[in-house]
PDB file of C-alpha atoms in Angstrom:
ATOM      1  CA  MET A   1      10.594   8.315 168.195  1.00  0.00           C
ATOM      2  CA  VAL A   2       9.406   7.796 164.598  1.00  0.00           C
ATOM      3  CA  VAL A   3       6.709  10.187 163.384  1.00  0.00           C
ATOM      4  CA  GLU A   4       4.498   8.667 160.744  1.00  0.00           C
ATOM      5  CA  LYS A   5       3.641  10.912 157.830  1.00  0.00           C
ATOM      6  CA  PRO A   6      -0.020  11.221 156.892  1.00  0.00           C
ATOM      7  CA  HIS A   7      -1.071   9.134 153.905  1.00  0.00           C
ATOM      8  CA  VAL A   8      -1.348  11.396 150.886  1.00  0.00           C
ATOM      9  CA  LEU A   9      -2.795  10.202 147.613  1.00  0.00           C
ATOM     10  CA  VAL A  10      -0.520  11.072 144.771  1.00  0.00           C
ATOM     11  CA  PRO A  11      -2.197  11.531 141.402  1.00  0.00           C
ATOM     12  CA  PRO A  12      -1.305   8.515 139.260  1.00  0.00           C
ATOM     13  CA  HIS A  13      -0.231   8.535 135.678  1.00  0.00           C
ATOM     14  CA  GLU A  14      -2.934   9.030 133.053  1.00  0.00           C
ATOM     15  CA  ASN A  15      -2.280   5.594 131.536  1.00  0.00           C
ATOM     16  CA  ASN A  16      -2.910   3.782 134.796  1.00  0.00           C
ATOM     17  CA  ILE A  17      -6.740   3.534 134.697  1.00  0.00           C
ATOM     18  CA  ARG A  18      -7.076   1.295 137.775  1.00  0.00           C
ATOM     19  CA  ALA A  19      -5.009   3.660 139.825  1.00  0.00           C
ATOM     20  CA  LEU A  20      -7.147   6.526 138.502  1.00  0.00           C
ATOM     21  CA  HIS A  21     -10.314   4.741 139.711  1.00  0.00           C
ATOM     22  CA  ALA A  22      -8.767   4.141 143.094  1.00  0.00           C
ATOM     23  CA  TYR A  23      -7.752   7.782 143.277  1.00  0.00           C
ATOM     24  CA  HIS A  24     -11.112   9.223 142.094  1.00  0.00           C
ATOM     25  CA  PRO A  25     -14.053   7.746 144.050  1.00  0.00           C
ATOM     26  CA  ALA A  26     -16.625   8.899 141.449  1.00  0.00           C
ATOM     27  CA  CYS A  27     -14.867   6.962 138.700  1.00  0.00           C
ATOM     28  CA  ALA A  28     -14.714   3.885 140.895  1.00  0.00           C
ATOM     29  CA  TYR A  29     -18.458   4.106 141.572  1.00  0.00           C
ATOM     30  CA  SER A  30     -19.154   4.483 137.845  1.00  0.00           C
ATOM     31  CA  GLN A  31     -17.097   1.368 137.007  1.00  0.00           C
ATOM     32  CA  GLN A  32     -18.855  -0.665 139.703  1.00  0.00           C
ATOM     33  CA  HIS A  33     -22.292   0.489 138.458  1.00  0.00           C
ATOM     34  CA  HIS A  34     -21.524  -0.518 134.869  1.00  0.00           C
ATOM     35  CA  SER A  35     -20.280  -3.960 135.955  1.00  0.00           C
ATOM     36  CA  VAL A  36     -23.477  -4.642 137.954  1.00  0.00           C
ATOM     37  CA  GLN A  37     -25.648  -3.495 135.050  1.00  0.00           C
ATOM     38  CA  ALA A  38     -23.790  -5.756 132.611  1.00  0.00           C
ATOM     39  CA  LEU A  39     -24.251  -8.738 134.959  1.00  0.00           C
ATOM     40  CA  SER A  40     -27.998  -8.139 135.246  1.00  0.00           C
ATOM     41  CA  HIS A  41     -28.353  -7.948 131.432  1.00  0.00           C
ATOM     42  CA  SER A  42     -26.469 -11.221 131.007  1.00  0.00           C
ATOM     43  CA  ARG A  43     -28.812 -13.048 133.416  1.00  0.00           C
ATOM     44  CA  LEU A  44     -31.979 -11.555 131.803  1.00  0.00           C
ATOM     45  CA  LYS A  45     -33.665 -13.985 129.425  1.00  0.00           C
ATOM     46  CA  VAL A  46     -35.730 -12.585 126.551  1.00  0.00           C
ATOM     47  CA  GLN A  47     -39.040 -14.450 126.399  1.00  0.00           C
ATOM     48  CA  PRO A  48     -40.816 -14.929 123.055  1.00  0.00           C
ATOM     49  CA  PRO A  49     -44.127 -13.066 122.634  1.00  0.00           C
ATOM     50  CA  ASN A  50     -47.264 -14.879 123.729  1.00  0.00           C
ATOM     51  CA  LYS A  51     -49.151 -15.624 120.499  1.00  0.00           C
ATOM     52  CA  ARG A  52     -52.274 -16.657 122.389  1.00  0.00           C
ATOM     53  CA  ALA A  53     -52.421 -13.348 124.176  1.00  0.00           C
ATOM     54  CA  MET A  54     -51.825 -11.533 120.922  1.00  0.00           C
ATOM     55  CA  SER A  55     -54.678 -13.361 119.186  1.00  0.00           C
ATOM     56  CA  VAL A  56     -57.253 -11.867 121.547  1.00  0.00           C
ATOM     57  CA  ALA A  57     -58.867  -8.937 119.757  1.00  0.00           C
ATOM     58  CA  VAL A  58     -59.312  -5.830 121.787  1.00  0.00           C
ATOM     59  CA  GLU A  59     -62.549  -4.065 121.043  1.00  0.00           C
ATOM     60  CA  PRO A  60     -61.888  -0.424 120.265  1.00  0.00           C
ATOM     61  CA  MET A  61     -63.763   2.132 122.293  1.00  0.00           C
ATOM     62  CA  ALA A  62     -66.482   4.014 120.530  1.00  0.00           C
ATOM     63  CA  PRO A  63     -65.339   7.537 119.760  1.00  0.00           C
ATOM     64  CA  THR A  64     -67.186  10.086 121.799  1.00  0.00           C
ATOM     65  CA  ALA A  65     -68.139  13.336 120.175  1.00  0.00           C
ATOM     66  CA  PRO A  66     -66.559  16.352 121.806  1.00  0.00           C
ATOM     67  CA  THR A  67     -69.103  18.212 123.864  1.00  0.00           C
ATOM     68  CA  ALA A  68     -69.135  21.919 123.193  1.00  0.00           C
ATOM     69  CA  PRO A  69     -69.784  24.261 126.073  1.00  0.00           C
ATOM     70  CA  THR A  70     -73.428  25.216 126.300  1.00  0.00           C
ATOM     71  CA  VAL A  71     -73.883  28.904 125.587  1.00  0.00           C
ATOM     72  CA  GLN A  72     -77.331  30.426 125.830  1.00  0.00           C
ATOM     73  CA  ILE A  73     -77.785  33.021 123.107  1.00  0.00           C
ATOM     74  CA  GLU A  74     -80.608  35.427 123.681  1.00  0.00           C
ATOM     75  CA  PRO A  75     -82.403  36.483 120.484  1.00  0.00           C
ATOM     76  CA  HIS A  76     -81.750  40.083 119.516  1.00  0.00           C
ATOM     77  CA  LEU A  77     -85.184  41.368 118.606  1.00  0.00           C
ATOM     78  CA  ASP A  78     -84.406  45.076 118.591  1.00  0.00           C
ATOM     79  CA  VAL A  79     -84.404  45.838 114.854  1.00  0.00           C
ATOM     80  CA  LYS A  80     -83.229  49.389 114.204  1.00  0.00           C
ATOM     81  CA  LEU A  81     -83.560  51.440 111.054  1.00  0.00           C
ATOM     82  CA  PHE A  82     -80.117  51.793 109.465  1.00  0.00           C
ATOM     83  CA  ASN A  83     -78.973  49.840 112.551  1.00  0.00           C
ATOM     84  CA  ARG A  84     -79.314  53.045 114.567  1.00  0.00           C
ATOM     85  CA  TRP A  85     -82.873  54.343 114.985  1.00  0.00           C
ATOM     86  CA  SER A  86     -85.249  52.312 117.132  1.00  0.00           C
ATOM     87  CA  PHE A  87     -88.980  51.838 116.531  1.00  0.00           C
ATOM     88  CA  ASP A  88     -89.781  51.027 120.164  1.00  0.00           C
ATOM     89  CA  ASP A  89     -90.564  54.467 121.568  1.00  0.00           C
ATOM     90  CA  VAL A  90     -92.296  55.920 118.497  1.00  0.00           C
ATOM     91  CA  GLN A  91     -95.831  57.128 119.240  1.00  0.00           C
ATOM     92  CA  VAL A  92     -98.610  58.283 116.902  1.00  0.00           C
ATOM     93  CA  SER A  93    -100.327  61.235 118.548  1.00  0.00           C
ATOM     94  CA  ASP A  94    -103.468  61.048 116.371  1.00  0.00           C
ATOM     95  CA  ILE A  95    -105.426  57.903 117.216  1.00  0.00           C
ATOM     96  CA  SER A  96    -107.268  57.966 113.880  1.00  0.00           C
ATOM     97  CA  LEU A  97    -103.972  57.548 111.988  1.00  0.00           C
ATOM     98  CA  ALA A  98    -102.498  54.838 114.211  1.00  0.00           C
ATOM     99  CA  ASP A  99    -103.526  52.029 111.833  1.00  0.00           C
ATOM    100  CA  TYR A 100    -102.210  53.814 108.734  1.00  0.00           C
ATOM    101  CA  VAL A 101     -98.802  55.014 109.916  1.00  0.00           C
ATOM    102  CA  GLY A 102     -96.587  51.932 109.841  1.00  0.00           C
ATOM    103  CA  VAL A 103     -94.289  52.211 112.845  1.00  0.00           C
ATOM    104  CA  VAL A 104     -95.306  49.146 114.885  1.00  0.00           C
ATOM    105  CA  PRO A 105     -92.018  47.354 115.782  1.00  0.00           C
ATOM    106  CA  ALA A 106     -93.456  43.849 115.364  1.00  0.00           C
ATOM    107  CA  LYS A 107     -94.711  44.541 111.817  1.00  0.00           C
ATOM    108  CA  HIS A 108     -92.803  47.457 110.335  1.00  0.00           C
ATOM    109  CA  ALA A 109     -89.346  47.358 111.930  1.00  0.00           C
ATOM    110  CA  THR A 110     -86.738  47.071 109.152  1.00  0.00           C
ATOM    111  CA  TYR A 111     -83.045  47.743 108.802  1.00  0.00           C
ATOM    112  CA  VAL A 112     -83.457  49.652 105.534  1.00  0.00           C
ATOM    113  CA  PRO A 113     -86.553  51.262 103.980  1.00  0.00           C
ATOM    114  CA  HIS A 114     -86.477  48.841 101.061  1.00  0.00           C
ATOM    115  CA  THR A 115     -88.746  45.816 101.585  1.00  0.00           C
ATOM    116  CA  ALA A 116     -89.608  45.270  97.891  1.00  0.00           C
ATOM    117  CA  GLY A 117     -93.229  44.653  98.850  1.00  0.00           C
ATOM    118  CA  ARG A 118     -96.086  44.570  96.337  1.00  0.00           C
ATOM    119  CA  TYR A 119     -98.149  47.187  98.111  1.00  0.00           C
ATOM    120  CA  SER A 120     -99.965  48.513  95.037  1.00  0.00           C
ATOM    121  CA  VAL A 121    -101.422  45.158  93.939  1.00  0.00           C
ATOM    122  CA  LYS A 122    -104.459  45.354  96.194  1.00  0.00           C
ATOM    123  CA  ARG A 123    -106.482  48.203  97.569  1.00  0.00           C
ATOM    124  CA  PHE A 124    -105.460  49.564 100.996  1.00  0.00           C
ATOM    125  CA  ARG A 125    -102.417  47.291 101.092  1.00  0.00           C
ATOM    126  CA  LYS A 126    -100.047  50.249 101.084  1.00  0.00           C
ATOM    127  CA  ALA A 127    -101.257  51.040 104.605  1.00  0.00           C
ATOM    128  CA  GLN A 128     -99.094  48.091 105.727  1.00  0.00           C
ATOM    129  CA  CYS A 129     -95.958  49.631 104.219  1.00  0.00           C
ATOM    130  CA  PRO A 130     -93.537  51.181 106.753  1.00  0.00           C
ATOM    131  CA  ILE A 131     -93.974  54.937 106.867  1.00  0.00           C
ATOM    132  CA  VAL A 132     -90.277  55.622 106.238  1.00  0.00           C
ATOM    133  CA  GLU A 133     -90.374  53.490 103.098  1.00  0.00           C
ATOM    134  CA  ARG A 134     -93.465  55.325 101.867  1.00  0.00           C
ATOM    135  CA  LEU A 135     -91.577  58.594 102.304  1.00  0.00           C
ATOM    136  CA  THR A 136     -88.643  57.081 100.413  1.00  0.00           C
ATOM    137  CA  ASN A 137     -90.870  55.993  97.535  1.00  0.00           C
ATOM    138  CA  SER A 138     -92.450  59.438  97.257  1.00  0.00           C
ATOM    139  CA  LEU A 139     -89.031  60.964  96.653  1.00  0.00           C
ATOM    140  CA  MET A 140     -88.862  59.081  93.348  1.00  0.00           C
ATOM    141  CA  MET A 141     -91.433  61.301  91.624  1.00  0.00           C
ATOM    142  CA  HIS A 142     -91.077  62.706  88.094  1.00  0.00           C
ATOM    143  CA  GLY A 143     -89.646  60.715  85.249  1.00  0.00           C
ATOM    144  CA  ARG A 144     -85.974  61.395  85.815  1.00  0.00           C
ATOM    145  CA  ASN A 145     -86.182  60.076  89.380  1.00  0.00           C
ATOM    146  CA  ASN A 146     -88.168  56.896  88.737  1.00  0.00           C
ATOM    147  CA  GLY A 147     -86.564  53.682  89.968  1.00  0.00           C
ATOM    148  CA  LYS A 148     -83.670  55.332  91.807  1.00  0.00           C
ATOM    149  CA  LYS A 149     -84.517  53.662  95.111  1.00  0.00           C
ATOM    150  CA  LEU A 150     -80.957  53.475  96.417  1.00  0.00           C
ATOM    151  CA  MET A 151     -80.504  57.194  95.853  1.00  0.00           C
ATOM    152  CA  ALA A 152     -83.760  57.861  97.715  1.00  0.00           C
ATOM    153  CA  VAL A 153     -82.642  55.620 100.603  1.00  0.00           C
ATOM    154  CA  ARG A 154     -79.368  57.527 100.825  1.00  0.00           C
ATOM    155  CA  ILE A 155     -81.235  60.849 100.933  1.00  0.00           C
ATOM    156  CA  ILE A 156     -83.473  59.574 103.746  1.00  0.00           C
ATOM    157  CA  ARG A 157     -80.462  58.345 105.701  1.00  0.00           C
ATOM    158  CA  HIS A 158     -78.650  61.682 105.446  1.00  0.00           C
ATOM    159  CA  ALA A 159     -81.816  63.594 106.322  1.00  0.00           C
ATOM    160  CA  MET A 160     -82.320  61.488 109.450  1.00  0.00           C
ATOM    161  CA  GLU A 161     -78.747  62.173 110.565  1.00  0.00           C
ATOM    162  CA  ILE A 162     -79.316  65.916 110.120  1.00  0.00           C
ATOM    163  CA  ILE A 163     -82.609  65.745 112.039  1.00  0.00           C
ATOM    164  CA  HIS A 164     -80.890  64.008 114.942  1.00  0.00           C
ATOM    165  CA  LEU A 165     -78.128  66.624 115.032  1.00  0.00           C
ATOM    166  CA  LEU A 166     -80.588  69.539 114.990  1.00  0.00           C
ATOM    167  CA  THR A 167     -83.244  68.202 117.372  1.00  0.00           C
ATOM    168  CA  ASP A 168     -81.450  65.490 119.377  1.00  0.00           C
ATOM    169  CA  GLN A 169     -84.539  63.282 118.982  1.00  0.00           C
ATOM    170  CA  ASN A 170     -85.395  60.052 117.229  1.00  0.00           C
ATOM    171  CA  PRO A 171     -85.803  60.959 113.517  1.00  0.00           C
ATOM    172  CA  ILE A 172     -88.567  58.356 113.114  1.00  0.00           C
ATOM    173  CA  GLN A 173     -90.633  60.216 115.716  1.00  0.00           C
ATOM    174  CA  ILE A 174     -90.048  63.490 113.847  1.00  0.00           C
ATOM    175  CA  ILE A 175     -91.240  61.888 110.595  1.00  0.00           C
ATOM    176  CA  VAL A 176     -94.381  60.533 112.270  1.00  0.00           C
ATOM    177  CA  ASP A 177     -95.175  63.915 113.834  1.00  0.00           C
ATOM    178  CA  ALA A 178     -94.651  65.638 110.484  1.00  0.00           C
ATOM    179  CA  VAL A 179     -97.049  63.229 108.756  1.00  0.00           C
ATOM    180  CA  VAL A 180     -99.685  63.680 111.472  1.00  0.00           C
ATOM    181  CA  ASN A 181     -99.478  67.496 111.327  1.00  0.00           C
ATOM    182  CA  SER A 182     -99.352  67.776 107.524  1.00  0.00           C
ATOM    183  CA  GLY A 183    -102.433  65.748 106.650  1.00  0.00           C
ATOM    184  CA  PRO A 184    -105.507  67.938 105.950  1.00  0.00           C
ATOM    185  CA  ARG A 185    -108.696  66.957 107.766  1.00  0.00           C
ATOM    186  CA  GLU A 186    -111.173  68.596 105.381  1.00  0.00           C
ATOM    187  CA  ASP A 187    -111.275  69.189 101.644  1.00  0.00           C
ATOM    188  CA  ALA A 188    -113.687  70.416  98.970  1.00  0.00           C
ATOM    189  CA  THR A 189    -114.966  68.192  96.168  1.00  0.00           C
ATOM    190  CA  ARG A 190    -116.962  68.887  93.012  1.00  0.00           C
ATOM    191  CA  ILE A 191    -120.622  67.909  93.137  1.00  0.00           C
ATOM    192  CA  GLY A 192    -123.084  68.192  90.252  1.00  0.00           C
ATOM    193  CA  SER A 193    -123.671  67.087  86.703  1.00  0.00           C
ATOM    194  CA  ALA A 194    -123.848  68.714  83.333  1.00  0.00           C
ATOM    195  CA  GLY A 195    -123.182  72.428  83.608  1.00  0.00           C
ATOM    196  CA  VAL A 196    -124.249  72.905  87.214  1.00  0.00           C
ATOM    197  CA  VAL A 197    -121.197  72.147  89.354  1.00  0.00           C
ATOM    198  CA  ARG A 198    -120.534  73.287  92.896  1.00  0.00           C
ATOM    199  CA  ARG A 199    -117.902  72.514  95.518  1.00  0.00           C
ATOM    200  CA  GLN A 200    -118.833  70.769  98.722  1.00  0.00           C
ATOM    201  CA  ALA A 201    -116.729  70.383 101.878  1.00  0.00           C
ATOM    202  CA  VAL A 202    -116.111  66.760 102.883  1.00  0.00           C
ATOM    203  CA  ASP A 203    -114.102  64.953 105.510  1.00  0.00           C
ATOM    204  CA  ILE A 204    -110.912  63.173 104.461  1.00  0.00           C
ATOM    205  CA  SER A 205    -110.312  59.521 105.280  1.00  0.00           C
ATOM    206  CA  PRO A 206    -107.282  58.601 107.413  1.00  0.00           C
ATOM    207  CA  LEU A 207    -105.470  56.854 104.557  1.00  0.00           C
ATOM    208  CA  ARG A 208    -105.837  59.858 102.254  1.00  0.00           C
ATOM    209  CA  ARG A 209    -104.618  62.132 105.052  1.00  0.00           C
ATOM    210  CA  VAL A 210    -101.405  60.098 105.243  1.00  0.00           C
ATOM    211  CA  ASN A 211    -101.093  60.032 101.445  1.00  0.00           C
ATOM    212  CA  GLN A 212    -101.542  63.796 101.165  1.00  0.00           C
ATOM    213  CA  ALA A 213     -99.094  64.462 104.000  1.00  0.00           C
ATOM    214  CA  ILE A 214     -96.350  62.361 102.396  1.00  0.00           C
ATOM    215  CA  TYR A 215     -96.968  63.989  99.014  1.00  0.00           C
ATOM    216  CA  LEU A 216     -96.824  67.521 100.420  1.00  0.00           C
ATOM    217  CA  LEU A 217     -93.674  66.845 102.465  1.00  0.00           C
ATOM    218  CA  THR A 218     -91.689  65.406  99.566  1.00  0.00           C
ATOM    219  CA  THR A 219     -92.958  68.026  97.114  1.00  0.00           C
ATOM    220  CA  GLY A 220     -91.920  70.845  99.435  1.00  0.00           C
ATOM    221  CA  ALA A 221     -88.454  69.356  99.915  1.00  0.00           C
ATOM    222  CA  ARG A 222     -87.995  68.831  96.177  1.00  0.00           C
ATOM    223  CA  GLU A 223     -89.055  72.365  95.259  1.00  0.00           C
ATOM    224  CA  SER A 224     -86.914  73.991  97.934  1.00  0.00           C
ATOM    225  CA  ALA A 225     -83.849  72.016  96.822  1.00  0.00           C
ATOM    226  CA  PHE A 226     -84.278  73.077  93.179  1.00  0.00           C
ATOM    227  CA  ARG A 227     -81.732  75.776  92.187  1.00  0.00           C
ATOM    228  CA  ASN A 228     -80.520  75.939  95.777  1.00  0.00           C
ATOM    229  CA  ILE A 229     -77.105  75.470  97.322  1.00  0.00           C
ATOM    230  CA  LYS A 230     -78.644  73.146  99.915  1.00  0.00           C
ATOM    231  CA  THR A 231     -78.797  69.445  99.210  1.00  0.00           C
ATOM    232  CA  ILE A 232     -82.070  67.546  98.971  1.00  0.00           C
ATOM    233  CA  ALA A 233     -81.289  65.840 102.283  1.00  0.00           C
ATOM    234  CA  GLU A 234     -80.889  69.174 104.070  1.00  0.00           C
ATOM    235  CA  CYS A 235     -84.093  70.537 102.543  1.00  0.00           C
ATOM    236  CA  LEU A 236     -86.001  67.378 103.497  1.00  0.00           C
ATOM    237  CA  ALA A 237     -84.684  67.584 107.062  1.00  0.00           C
ATOM    238  CA  ASP A 238     -85.782  71.234 107.360  1.00  0.00           C
ATOM    239  CA  GLU A 239     -89.207  70.410 105.924  1.00  0.00           C
ATOM    240  CA  LEU A 240     -89.754  67.523 108.340  1.00  0.00           C
ATOM    241  CA  ILE A 241     -88.594  69.504 111.382  1.00  0.00           C
ATOM    242  CA  ASN A 242     -90.826  72.495 110.556  1.00  0.00           C
ATOM    243  CA  ALA A 243     -93.801  70.241 109.840  1.00  0.00           C
ATOM    244  CA  ALA A 244     -93.300  68.345 113.099  1.00  0.00           C
ATOM    245  CA  LYS A 245     -93.373  71.667 114.960  1.00  0.00           C
ATOM    246  CA  GLY A 246     -96.440  72.851 113.026  1.00  0.00           C
ATOM    247  CA  SER A 247     -94.512  75.873 111.781  1.00  0.00           C
ATOM    248  CA  SER A 248     -95.823  77.885 108.832  1.00  0.00           C
ATOM    249  CA  ASN A 249     -92.324  77.802 107.320  1.00  0.00           C
ATOM    250  CA  SER A 250     -93.151  74.295 106.143  1.00  0.00           C
ATOM    251  CA  TYR A 251     -94.518  73.921 102.631  1.00  0.00           C
ATOM    252  CA  ALA A 252     -96.770  71.049 103.743  1.00  0.00           C
ATOM    253  CA  ILE A 253     -98.284  73.032 106.624  1.00  0.00           C
ATOM    254  CA  LYS A 254     -99.033  76.019 104.355  1.00  0.00           C
ATOM    255  CA  LYS A 255    -100.723  73.777 101.783  1.00  0.00           C
ATOM    256  CA  LYS A 256    -102.728  72.003 104.474  1.00  0.00           C
ATOM    257  CA  ASP A 257    -104.024  75.308 105.857  1.00  0.00           C
ATOM    258  CA  GLU A 258    -104.950  76.452 102.362  1.00  0.00           C
ATOM    259  CA  ILE A 259    -106.904  73.252 101.621  1.00  0.00           C
ATOM    260  CA  GLU A 260    -108.801  73.463 104.900  1.00  0.00           C
ATOM    261  CA  ARG A 261    -109.546  77.158 104.368  1.00  0.00           C
ATOM    262  CA  VAL A 262    -111.091  76.483 100.943  1.00  0.00           C
ATOM    263  CA  ALA A 263    -113.123  73.601 102.391  1.00  0.00           C
ATOM    264  CA  LYS A 264    -114.404  75.781 105.201  1.00  0.00           C
ATOM    265  CA  ALA A 265    -115.608  78.363 102.687  1.00  0.00           C
ATOM    266  CA  ASN A 266    -117.623  75.702 100.834  1.00  0.00           C
ATOM    267  CA  ARG A 267    -119.449  74.133 103.761  1.00  0.00           C
TER     268      ARG A 267
END
């Protein structure tokens, strides 16, 4: 009985390409694929471009502007002094001075107490000036301090920081309370002509009360800072805090009491 041996593919020689394709099925498939692709390219006819179709002009599309996303921005109306102290909750305790102490947010809210307004051109116009700016301007008294507005603004800013650290309150409210408490309500004036002169007690208008209060506050701070280790900002902060409390340690409160005492004696 003859036993047939199984058919075994023997690797052909490297030079025999056809035998290599027959041995390796992947190579045979690759050769068949290339032959079919070459036949299809030979039968494909390249047609010339259609001139009539090319002559038709294609209207370009109008460029559309890119639409940005709609973002609603709410106006920021809260103007704060030095971008920190708000005018919203400031109250004037004396109703007679409400029109002469400029702290209304809609009219007097500013970022810095430097509006460059012409408040001295017309009578009573300085009542429209913000109260913090009026205090800043009064610091520039005496010849050597005239015109140094930026230095005065810096002093006010430092004083307000000190006031906030000592009292934990809005410094604008402390300034308003100090002005209200420091303005004298009664004064004595000279009445008479020639050699007969006497003093008569009179009431003080609201605008003059504010003017006198600002003058007394800044004068007291300036005198206490002279030949003192404390800075002018520290002295101004102490003066404003004591005046807001109504303390007799304040120069402005002591002067106010003295003016009213003299007026009472001349009624």
